[in-house]
Tab-separated table of C-alpha atoms and ligand atoms in Angstrom:
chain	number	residue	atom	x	y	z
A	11	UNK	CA	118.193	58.443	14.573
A	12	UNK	CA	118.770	55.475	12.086
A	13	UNK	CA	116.366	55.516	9.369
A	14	UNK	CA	115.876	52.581	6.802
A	15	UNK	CA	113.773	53.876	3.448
A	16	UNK	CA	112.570	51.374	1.062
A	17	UNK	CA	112.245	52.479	-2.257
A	18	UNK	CA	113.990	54.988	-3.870
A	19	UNK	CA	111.460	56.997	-6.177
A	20	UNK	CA	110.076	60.411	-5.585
A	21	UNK	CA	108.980	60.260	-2.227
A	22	UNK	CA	111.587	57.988	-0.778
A	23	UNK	CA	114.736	59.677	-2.397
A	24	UNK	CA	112.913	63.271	-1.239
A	25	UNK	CA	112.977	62.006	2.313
A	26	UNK	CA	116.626	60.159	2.318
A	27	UNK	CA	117.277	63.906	1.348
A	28	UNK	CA	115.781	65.633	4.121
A	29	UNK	CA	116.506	63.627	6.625
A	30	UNK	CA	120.022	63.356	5.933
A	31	UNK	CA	120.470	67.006	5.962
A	32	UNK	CA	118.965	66.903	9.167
A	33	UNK	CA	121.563	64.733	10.299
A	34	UNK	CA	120.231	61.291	10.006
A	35	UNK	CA	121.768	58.629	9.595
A	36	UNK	CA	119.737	57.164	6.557
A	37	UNK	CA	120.060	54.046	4.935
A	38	UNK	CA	118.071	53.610	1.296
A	39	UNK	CA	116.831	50.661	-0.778
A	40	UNK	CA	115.410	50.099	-4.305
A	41	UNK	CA	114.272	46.730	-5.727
A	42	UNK	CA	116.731	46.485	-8.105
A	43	UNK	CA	119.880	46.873	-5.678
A	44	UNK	CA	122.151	49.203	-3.980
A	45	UNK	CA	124.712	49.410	-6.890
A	46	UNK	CA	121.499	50.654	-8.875
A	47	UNK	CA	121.872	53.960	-6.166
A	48	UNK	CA	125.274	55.089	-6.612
A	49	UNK	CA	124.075	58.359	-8.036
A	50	UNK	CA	122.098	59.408	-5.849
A	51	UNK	CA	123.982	58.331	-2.626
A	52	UNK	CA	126.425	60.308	-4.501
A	53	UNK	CA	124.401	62.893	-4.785
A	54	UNK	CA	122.910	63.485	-1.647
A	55	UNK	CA	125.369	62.623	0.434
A	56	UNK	CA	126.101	63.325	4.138
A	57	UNK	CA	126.449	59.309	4.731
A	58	UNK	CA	123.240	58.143	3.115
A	59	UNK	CA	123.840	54.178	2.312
A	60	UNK	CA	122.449	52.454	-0.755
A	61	UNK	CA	121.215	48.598	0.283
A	62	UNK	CA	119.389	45.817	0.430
A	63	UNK	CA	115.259	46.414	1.458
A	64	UNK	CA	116.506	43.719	4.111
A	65	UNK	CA	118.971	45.636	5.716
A	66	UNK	CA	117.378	48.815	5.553
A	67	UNK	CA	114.485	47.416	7.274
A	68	UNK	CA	116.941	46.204	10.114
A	69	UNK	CA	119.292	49.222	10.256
A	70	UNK	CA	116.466	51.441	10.595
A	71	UNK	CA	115.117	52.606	14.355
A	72	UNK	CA	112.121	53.798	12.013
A	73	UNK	CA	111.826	51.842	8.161
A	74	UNK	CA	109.736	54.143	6.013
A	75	UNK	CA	107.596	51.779	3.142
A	76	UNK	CA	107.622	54.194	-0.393
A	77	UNK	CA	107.084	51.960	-3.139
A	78	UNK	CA	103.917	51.072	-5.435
A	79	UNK	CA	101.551	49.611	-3.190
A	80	UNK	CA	100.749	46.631	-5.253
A	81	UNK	CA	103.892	45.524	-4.306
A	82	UNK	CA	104.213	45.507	-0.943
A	83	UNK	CA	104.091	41.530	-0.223
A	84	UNK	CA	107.586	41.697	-1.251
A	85	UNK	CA	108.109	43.174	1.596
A	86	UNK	CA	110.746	41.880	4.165
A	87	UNK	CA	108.585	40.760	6.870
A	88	UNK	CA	111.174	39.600	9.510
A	89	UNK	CA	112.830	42.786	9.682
A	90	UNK	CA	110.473	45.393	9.942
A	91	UNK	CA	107.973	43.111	12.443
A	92	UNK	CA	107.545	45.571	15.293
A	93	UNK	CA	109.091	48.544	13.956
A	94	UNK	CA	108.048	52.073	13.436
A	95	UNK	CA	106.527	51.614	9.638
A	96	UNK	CA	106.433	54.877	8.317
A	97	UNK	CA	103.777	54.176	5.361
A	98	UNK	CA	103.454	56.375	2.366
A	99	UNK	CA	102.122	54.183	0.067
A	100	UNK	CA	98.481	55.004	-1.804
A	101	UNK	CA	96.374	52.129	-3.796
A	102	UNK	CA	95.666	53.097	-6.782
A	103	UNK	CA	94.016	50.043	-8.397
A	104	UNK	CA	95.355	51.044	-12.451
A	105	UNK	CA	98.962	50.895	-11.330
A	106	UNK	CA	98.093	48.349	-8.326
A	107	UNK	CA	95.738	46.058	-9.815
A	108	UNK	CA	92.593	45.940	-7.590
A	109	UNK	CA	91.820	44.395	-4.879
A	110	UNK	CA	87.836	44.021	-3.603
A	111	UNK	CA	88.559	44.497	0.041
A	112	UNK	CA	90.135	48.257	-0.678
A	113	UNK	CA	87.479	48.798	-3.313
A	114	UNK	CA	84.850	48.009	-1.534
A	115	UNK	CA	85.914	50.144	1.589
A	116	UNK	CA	86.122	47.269	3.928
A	117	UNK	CA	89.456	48.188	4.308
A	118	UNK	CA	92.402	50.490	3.966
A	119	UNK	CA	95.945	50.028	2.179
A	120	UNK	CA	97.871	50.916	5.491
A	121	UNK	CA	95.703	48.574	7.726
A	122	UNK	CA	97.013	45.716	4.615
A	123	UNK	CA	100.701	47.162	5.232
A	124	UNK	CA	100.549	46.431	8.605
A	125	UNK	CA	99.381	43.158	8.500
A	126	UNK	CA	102.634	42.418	5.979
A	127	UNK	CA	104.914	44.452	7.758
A	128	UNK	CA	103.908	43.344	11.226
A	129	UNK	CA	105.068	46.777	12.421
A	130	UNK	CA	103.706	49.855	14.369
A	131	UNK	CA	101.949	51.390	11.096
A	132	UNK	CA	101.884	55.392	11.296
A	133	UNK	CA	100.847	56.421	7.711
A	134	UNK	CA	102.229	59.753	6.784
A	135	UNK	CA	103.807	61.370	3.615
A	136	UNK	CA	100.994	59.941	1.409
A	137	UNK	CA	98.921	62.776	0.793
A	138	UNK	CA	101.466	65.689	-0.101
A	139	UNK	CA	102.525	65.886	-3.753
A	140	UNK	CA	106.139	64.868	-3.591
A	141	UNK	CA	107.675	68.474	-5.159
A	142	UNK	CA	105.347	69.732	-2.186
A	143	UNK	CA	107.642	67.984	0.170
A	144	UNK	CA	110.676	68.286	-1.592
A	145	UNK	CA	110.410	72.467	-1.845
A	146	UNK	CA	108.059	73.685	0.332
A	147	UNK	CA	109.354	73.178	3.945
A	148	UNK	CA	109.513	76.007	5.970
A	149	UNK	CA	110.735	76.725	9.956
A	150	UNK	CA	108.106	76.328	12.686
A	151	UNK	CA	105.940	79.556	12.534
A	152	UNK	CA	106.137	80.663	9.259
A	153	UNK	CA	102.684	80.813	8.042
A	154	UNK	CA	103.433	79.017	4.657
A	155	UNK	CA	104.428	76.077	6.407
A	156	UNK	CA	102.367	73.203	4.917
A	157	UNK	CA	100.558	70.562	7.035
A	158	UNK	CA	101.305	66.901	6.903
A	159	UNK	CA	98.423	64.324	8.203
A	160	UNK	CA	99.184	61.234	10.483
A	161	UNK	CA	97.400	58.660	11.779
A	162	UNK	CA	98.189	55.310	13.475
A	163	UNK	CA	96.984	53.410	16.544
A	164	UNK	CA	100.527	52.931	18.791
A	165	UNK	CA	101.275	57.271	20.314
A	166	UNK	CA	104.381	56.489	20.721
A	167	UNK	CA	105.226	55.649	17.151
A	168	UNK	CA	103.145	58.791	15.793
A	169	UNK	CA	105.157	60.904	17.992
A	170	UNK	CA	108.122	59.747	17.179
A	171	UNK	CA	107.443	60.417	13.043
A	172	UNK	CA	105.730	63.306	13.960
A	173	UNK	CA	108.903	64.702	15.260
A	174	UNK	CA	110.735	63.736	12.150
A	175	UNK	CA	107.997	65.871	10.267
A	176	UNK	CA	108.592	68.527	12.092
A	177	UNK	CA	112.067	68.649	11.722
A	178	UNK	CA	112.325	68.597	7.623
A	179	UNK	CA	109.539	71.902	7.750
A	180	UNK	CA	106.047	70.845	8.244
A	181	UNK	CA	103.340	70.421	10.970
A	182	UNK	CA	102.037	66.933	11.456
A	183	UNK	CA	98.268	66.770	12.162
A	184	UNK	CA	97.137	64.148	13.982
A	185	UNK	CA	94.241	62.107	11.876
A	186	UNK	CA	93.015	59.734	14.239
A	187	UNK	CA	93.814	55.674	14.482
A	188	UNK	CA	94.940	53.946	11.560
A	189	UNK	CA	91.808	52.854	9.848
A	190	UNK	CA	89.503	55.586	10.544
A	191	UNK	CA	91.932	58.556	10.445
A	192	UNK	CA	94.162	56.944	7.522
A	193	UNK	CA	90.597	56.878	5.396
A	194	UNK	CA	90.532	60.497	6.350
A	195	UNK	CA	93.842	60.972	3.943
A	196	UNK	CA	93.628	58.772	1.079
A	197	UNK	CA	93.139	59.373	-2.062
A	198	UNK	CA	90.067	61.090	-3.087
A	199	UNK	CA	89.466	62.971	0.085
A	200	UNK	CA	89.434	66.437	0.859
A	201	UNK	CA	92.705	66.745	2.175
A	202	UNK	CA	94.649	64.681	-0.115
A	203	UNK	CA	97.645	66.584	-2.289
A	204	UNK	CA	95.855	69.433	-0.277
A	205	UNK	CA	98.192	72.617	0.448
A	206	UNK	CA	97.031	73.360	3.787
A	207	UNK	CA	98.628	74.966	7.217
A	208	UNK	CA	97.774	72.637	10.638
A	209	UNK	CA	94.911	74.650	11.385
A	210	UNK	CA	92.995	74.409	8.228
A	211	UNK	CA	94.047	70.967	7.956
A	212	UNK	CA	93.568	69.676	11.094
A	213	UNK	CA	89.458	71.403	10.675
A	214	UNK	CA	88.898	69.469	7.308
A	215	UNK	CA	90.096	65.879	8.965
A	216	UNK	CA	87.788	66.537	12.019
A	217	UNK	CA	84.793	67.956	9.824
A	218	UNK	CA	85.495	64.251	7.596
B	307	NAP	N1	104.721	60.747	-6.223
B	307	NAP	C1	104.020	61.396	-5.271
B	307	NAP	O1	103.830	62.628	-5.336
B	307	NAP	C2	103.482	60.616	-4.102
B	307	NAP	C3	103.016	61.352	-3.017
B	307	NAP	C4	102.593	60.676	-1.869
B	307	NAP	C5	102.589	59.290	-1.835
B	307	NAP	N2	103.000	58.578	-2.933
B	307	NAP	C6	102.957	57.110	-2.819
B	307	NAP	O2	104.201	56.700	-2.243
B	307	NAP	C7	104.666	55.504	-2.880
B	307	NAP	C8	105.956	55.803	-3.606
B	307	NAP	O3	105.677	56.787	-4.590
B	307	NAP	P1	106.814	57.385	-5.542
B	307	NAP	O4	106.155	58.407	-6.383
B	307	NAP	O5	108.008	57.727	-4.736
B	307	NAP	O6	107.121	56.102	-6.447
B	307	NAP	P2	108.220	55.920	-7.588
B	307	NAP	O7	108.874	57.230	-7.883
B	307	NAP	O8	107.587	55.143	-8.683
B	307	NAP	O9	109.325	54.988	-6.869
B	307	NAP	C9	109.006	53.724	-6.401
B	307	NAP	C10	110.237	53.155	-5.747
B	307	NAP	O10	109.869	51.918	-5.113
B	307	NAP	C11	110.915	50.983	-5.388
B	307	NAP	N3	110.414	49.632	-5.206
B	307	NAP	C12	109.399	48.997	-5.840
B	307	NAP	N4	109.237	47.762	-5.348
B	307	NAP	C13	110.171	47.617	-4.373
B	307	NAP	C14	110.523	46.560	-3.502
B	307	NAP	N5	109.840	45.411	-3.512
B	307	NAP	N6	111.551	46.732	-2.639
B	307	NAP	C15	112.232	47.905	-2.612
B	307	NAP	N7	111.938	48.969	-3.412
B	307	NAP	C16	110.926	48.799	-4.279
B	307	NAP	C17	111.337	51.301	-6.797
B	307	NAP	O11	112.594	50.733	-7.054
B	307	NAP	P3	112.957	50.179	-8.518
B	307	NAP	O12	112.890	51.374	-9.426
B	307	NAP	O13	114.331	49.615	-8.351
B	307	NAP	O14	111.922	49.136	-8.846
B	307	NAP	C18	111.385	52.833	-6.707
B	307	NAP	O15	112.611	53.267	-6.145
B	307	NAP	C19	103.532	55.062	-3.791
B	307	NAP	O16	102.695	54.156	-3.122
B	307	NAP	C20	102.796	56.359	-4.108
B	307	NAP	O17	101.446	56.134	-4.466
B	307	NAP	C21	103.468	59.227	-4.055
């Protein structure tokens, strides 16, 4: 599968990691431009591409969003407008700046990438401590393996990035639609940086 990451940082470059071992063909952007990602397309390797956020948008069959979330108008809109948006982003209003509608609950971050992105909004990644993700996949089975939560509205879209957590070692666990499963796995809830299996995971979301 072709997938485009935008931004470069912890979770991002953890990911362009993974799912270029698993034989991906991954394309990854920062804000401050692909020369800016020599090392670590040097690092990493296995054909990972350092560009624009533009063209990783439009190279990717599925565009995962991993920068501060404060930032996300800049955004480019006309290429990831009915993609697969994989959303990791959290708001955290002291590095984000606030804004009333997420503080006052009438709304979630992922519901406010969607309607920037345009795309099919699965949020996922957001609630695992990124050294979490980076060391502790495991094969299907194993008991240690950790649990990731999802939630989005389109079932195609969650399936398809639910397959993709699968494959780098962990068990998705479906949260519900975007809004009310995504509240389920934001910051400040129960299962948030969480170290759970599915099981145990999947009974906190549906006790939330
Ligand atoms: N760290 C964690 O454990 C963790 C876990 C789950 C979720 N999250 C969430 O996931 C998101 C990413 O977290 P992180 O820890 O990976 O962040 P990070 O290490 O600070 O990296 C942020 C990345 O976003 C890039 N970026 C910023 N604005 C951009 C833009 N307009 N276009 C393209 N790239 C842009 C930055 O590039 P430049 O350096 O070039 O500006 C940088 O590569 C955040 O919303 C965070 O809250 C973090």
């Amino acid at each position: 599968m072709r997938i485009g990451i935008i931004g470069a940082g912890h979770i991002g470059s953890t990911l362009a990691r993974h799912f270029a071992a698993a034989g991906h063909q991954v394309a990854i952007a920062n804000s401050r431009g692909p020369e800016t990602l020599a090392g670590l397309t040097a690092d990493i390797g296995g054909g990972l591409r350092a560009v624009t956020a533009a063209e990783a948008a439009g190279f990717g069959e599925v565009a995962v969003v991993s920068i501060p979330y404060g930032r996300i108008d800049e955004l480019p809109r006309n290429e990831l407008s009915g993609k697969i948006v994989v959303d990791t982003c959290n708001y955290y209003p002291q590095r984000d700046g606030h804004e009333a509608d997420l503080d006052d609950g009438s709304t979630t971050s992922s519901e406010k990438v969607r309607a920037v992105t345009g795309g099919d909004v699965v949020k996922a990644f957001n609630a695992i401590f990124w050294e979490n993700l980076r060391d502790r996949g495991r094969p299907e089975g194993d008991p240690e393996r950790l649990a990731i939560p999802v939630s989005g509205d389109d079932a195609k879209a969650k399936k398809v990035v639910s397959g993709l957590i699968r494959e780098i070692g962990f068990d998705p666990v479906d949260a519900g639609p975007l809004a009310a499963g995504g509240r389920k796995h934001q910051p400040g809830t129960d299962v948030y940086t969480a170290e759970l299996p599915a099981a145990d995971m999947a009974a906190v979301l549906h006790t939330a």
